[in-house]
Amino acid sequence: DYVIFHGVLTRSLEEHAKLGGSLARRLGICGHALIMLLARYLPDQPMLTAEDYVAFDESDEQAWVRDLLERNQSNGEVSIWLAAIIARRALEAGHLWEDLGLPDRPSLRLVMDRHFAPLAARNKNMRWKRFLYRCLCEEEGMNHCTSPTCSECSEVAVCFEPDSAEAMLAIAKRAP
């Protein structure tokens, strides 16, 4: 758990210093949970203001991803914290493993295997952000969908079969 929490806290603190806003909003967790994570994984963190720990309004999209992860958690309270963090970081434009501050894609697989085993067992070889959004779409009865950030990504051809409905959707979202 050290790698995931240290990575995402470090990444979020860097963004916080550079872009501002509350740390809680950037991470997806607040209050006591955030204080505990910082104390355990970054005990020498910079001084933060009380505002950095305050609750925030979660977007619907973030709540849907968090709920999906929570329904599939396999490691108790730590997995619940990770569900909120992963849901928030999935809103960022980069690959999920990068936005979580992980060293590589296989590290994210290990996190998912440990903390969200039922979902991990279903994901045969799909990029995680894409997989999470596909699960949400399937729950709603939709056959083709992409994550909201696919339109900002330069690797559409890597994630989707050429000329697939998903590739066409991602490319269409890019059009001005």
CSV table of C-alpha atoms in Angstrom, one decimal, residues 42-157:
chain,number,residue,atom,x,y,z
A,42,LEU,CA,4.2,11.4,4.1
A,43,PRO,CA,4.9,12.3,7.7
A,44,ASP,CA,7.2,15.2,6.5
A,45,GLN,CA,4.5,16.8,4.3
A,46,PRO,CA,4.4,20.5,3.9
A,47,MET,CA,2.2,22.6,6.2
A,48,LEU,CA,-1.4,22.6,4.9
A,49,THR,CA,-4.3,24.8,5.8
A,50,ALA,CA,-7.5,23.7,7.4
A,51,GLU,CA,-9.2,24.3,4.0
A,52,ASP,CA,-7.0,21.5,2.5
A,53,TYR,CA,-8.9,18.9,4.6
A,54,VAL,CA,-12.4,20.1,4.2
A,55,ALA,CA,-15.1,18.1,2.5
A,56,PHE,CA,-16.0,19.0,-1.1
A,57,ASP,CA,-18.8,18.4,-3.6
A,58,GLU,CA,-18.2,15.2,-5.5
A,59,SER,CA,-19.3,15.2,-9.1
A,60,ASP,CA,-21.9,12.6,-10.3
A,61,GLU,CA,-19.2,11.0,-12.5
A,62,GLN,CA,-16.8,10.7,-9.6
A,63,ALA,CA,-19.5,9.2,-7.4
A,64,TRP,CA,-20.4,6.6,-10.0
A,65,VAL,CA,-16.8,5.4,-10.3
A,66,ARG,CA,-16.4,5.5,-6.5
A,67,ASP,CA,-19.6,3.5,-6.0
A,68,LEU,CA,-18.4,0.9,-8.6
A,69,LEU,CA,-15.1,0.5,-6.8
A,70,GLU,CA,-16.7,0.3,-3.4
A,71,ARG,CA,-19.1,-2.4,-4.5
A,72,ASN,CA,-16.1,-4.4,-5.6
A,73,GLN,CA,-13.6,-3.6,-2.8
A,74,SER,CA,-11.7,-6.5,-1.2
A,75,ASN,CA,-9.6,-5.0,1.5
A,76,GLY,CA,-11.8,-3.0,3.9
A,77,GLU,CA,-11.2,0.6,4.9
A,78,VAL,CA,-8.1,1.0,2.9
A,79,SER,CA,-9.9,-0.1,-0.3
A,80,ILE,CA,-12.7,2.3,0.5
A,81,TRP,CA,-10.2,5.2,0.7
A,82,LEU,CA,-8.6,4.0,-2.5
A,83,ALA,CA,-12.0,3.9,-4.2
A,84,ALA,CA,-12.5,7.6,-3.5
A,85,ILE,CA,-9.0,8.4,-4.6
A,86,ILE,CA,-9.1,6.4,-7.8
A,87,ALA,CA,-12.5,7.8,-8.7
A,88,ARG,CA,-11.2,11.4,-8.3
A,89,ARG,CA,-7.9,10.8,-10.1
A,90,ALA,CA,-9.8,9.1,-13.0
A,91,LEU,CA,-11.1,12.5,-13.8
A,92,GLU,CA,-7.6,13.7,-14.7
A,93,ALA,CA,-6.5,13.7,-18.4
A,94,GLY,CA,-3.6,11.3,-18.2
A,95,HIS,CA,-3.4,7.5,-17.9
A,96,LEU,CA,-4.8,6.4,-14.5
A,97,TRP,CA,-1.5,4.9,-13.3
A,98,GLU,CA,0.3,8.2,-14.0
A,99,ASP,CA,-2.4,10.3,-12.3
A,100,LEU,CA,-2.1,8.0,-9.3
A,101,GLY,CA,1.6,8.7,-9.1
A,102,LEU,CA,2.5,5.0,-9.7
A,103,PRO,CA,5.8,4.0,-11.4
A,104,ASP,CA,4.2,2.0,-14.2
A,105,ARG,CA,1.0,0.3,-15.4
A,106,PRO,CA,1.7,-3.1,-13.8
A,107,SER,CA,1.7,-1.4,-10.4
A,108,LEU,CA,-1.9,-0.3,-11.0
A,109,ARG,CA,-2.8,-3.9,-11.8
A,110,LEU,CA,-1.3,-5.0,-8.4
A,111,VAL,CA,-3.4,-2.3,-6.6
A,112,MET,CA,-6.5,-3.4,-8.4
A,113,ASP,CA,-5.8,-7.1,-7.7
A,114,ARG,CA,-5.4,-6.4,-4.0
A,115,HIS,CA,-8.1,-3.9,-3.3
A,116,PHE,CA,-10.7,-4.5,-6.0
A,117,ALA,CA,-10.4,-8.3,-6.7
A,118,PRO,CA,-13.8,-8.8,-8.3
A,119,LEU,CA,-13.2,-6.1,-10.9
A,120,ALA,CA,-9.6,-7.1,-11.4
A,121,ALA,CA,-10.7,-10.6,-12.2
A,122,ARG,CA,-13.1,-9.3,-15.0
A,123,ASN,CA,-10.4,-7.1,-16.6
A,124,LYS,CA,-8.5,-9.3,-19.0
A,125,ASN,CA,-6.2,-6.7,-20.6
A,126,MET,CA,-8.0,-3.4,-20.9
A,127,ARG,CA,-6.6,-0.1,-19.7
A,128,TRP,CA,-8.1,0.6,-16.2
A,129,LYS,CA,-9.8,3.9,-16.8
A,130,ARG,CA,-11.4,2.6,-20.0
A,131,PHE,CA,-12.4,-0.6,-18.1
A,132,LEU,CA,-14.0,1.3,-15.3
A,133,TYR,CA,-16.1,3.4,-17.6
A,134,ARG,CA,-17.0,0.4,-19.7
A,135,CYS,CA,-18.3,-1.3,-16.5
A,136,LEU,CA,-20.4,1.8,-15.8
A,137,CYS,CA,-21.8,1.9,-19.3
A,138,GLU,CA,-22.6,-1.8,-19.3
A,139,GLU,CA,-24.5,-1.3,-16.0
A,140,GLU,CA,-26.6,1.3,-17.8
A,141,GLY,CA,-27.2,-1.0,-20.8
A,142,MET,CA,-24.9,0.9,-23.2
A,143,ASN,CA,-22.7,-1.1,-25.6
A,144,HIS,CA,-20.1,1.5,-26.7
A,145,CYS,CA,-18.5,4.2,-24.6
A,146,THR,CA,-15.2,5.8,-23.7
A,147,SER,CA,-13.9,7.4,-20.6
A,148,PRO,CA,-14.4,11.2,-20.6
A,149,THR,CA,-10.6,11.8,-21.1
A,150,CYS,CA,-10.2,9.6,-24.2
A,151,SER,CA,-10.8,12.7,-26.3
A,152,GLU,CA,-7.7,14.3,-24.8
A,153,CYS,CA,-5.4,11.3,-25.1
A,154,SER,CA,-2.9,10.7,-27.9
A,155,GLU,CA,-3.1,6.9,-27.5
A,156,VAL,CA,-6.6,6.2,-28.8
A,157,ALA,CA,-5.1,3.8,-31.4
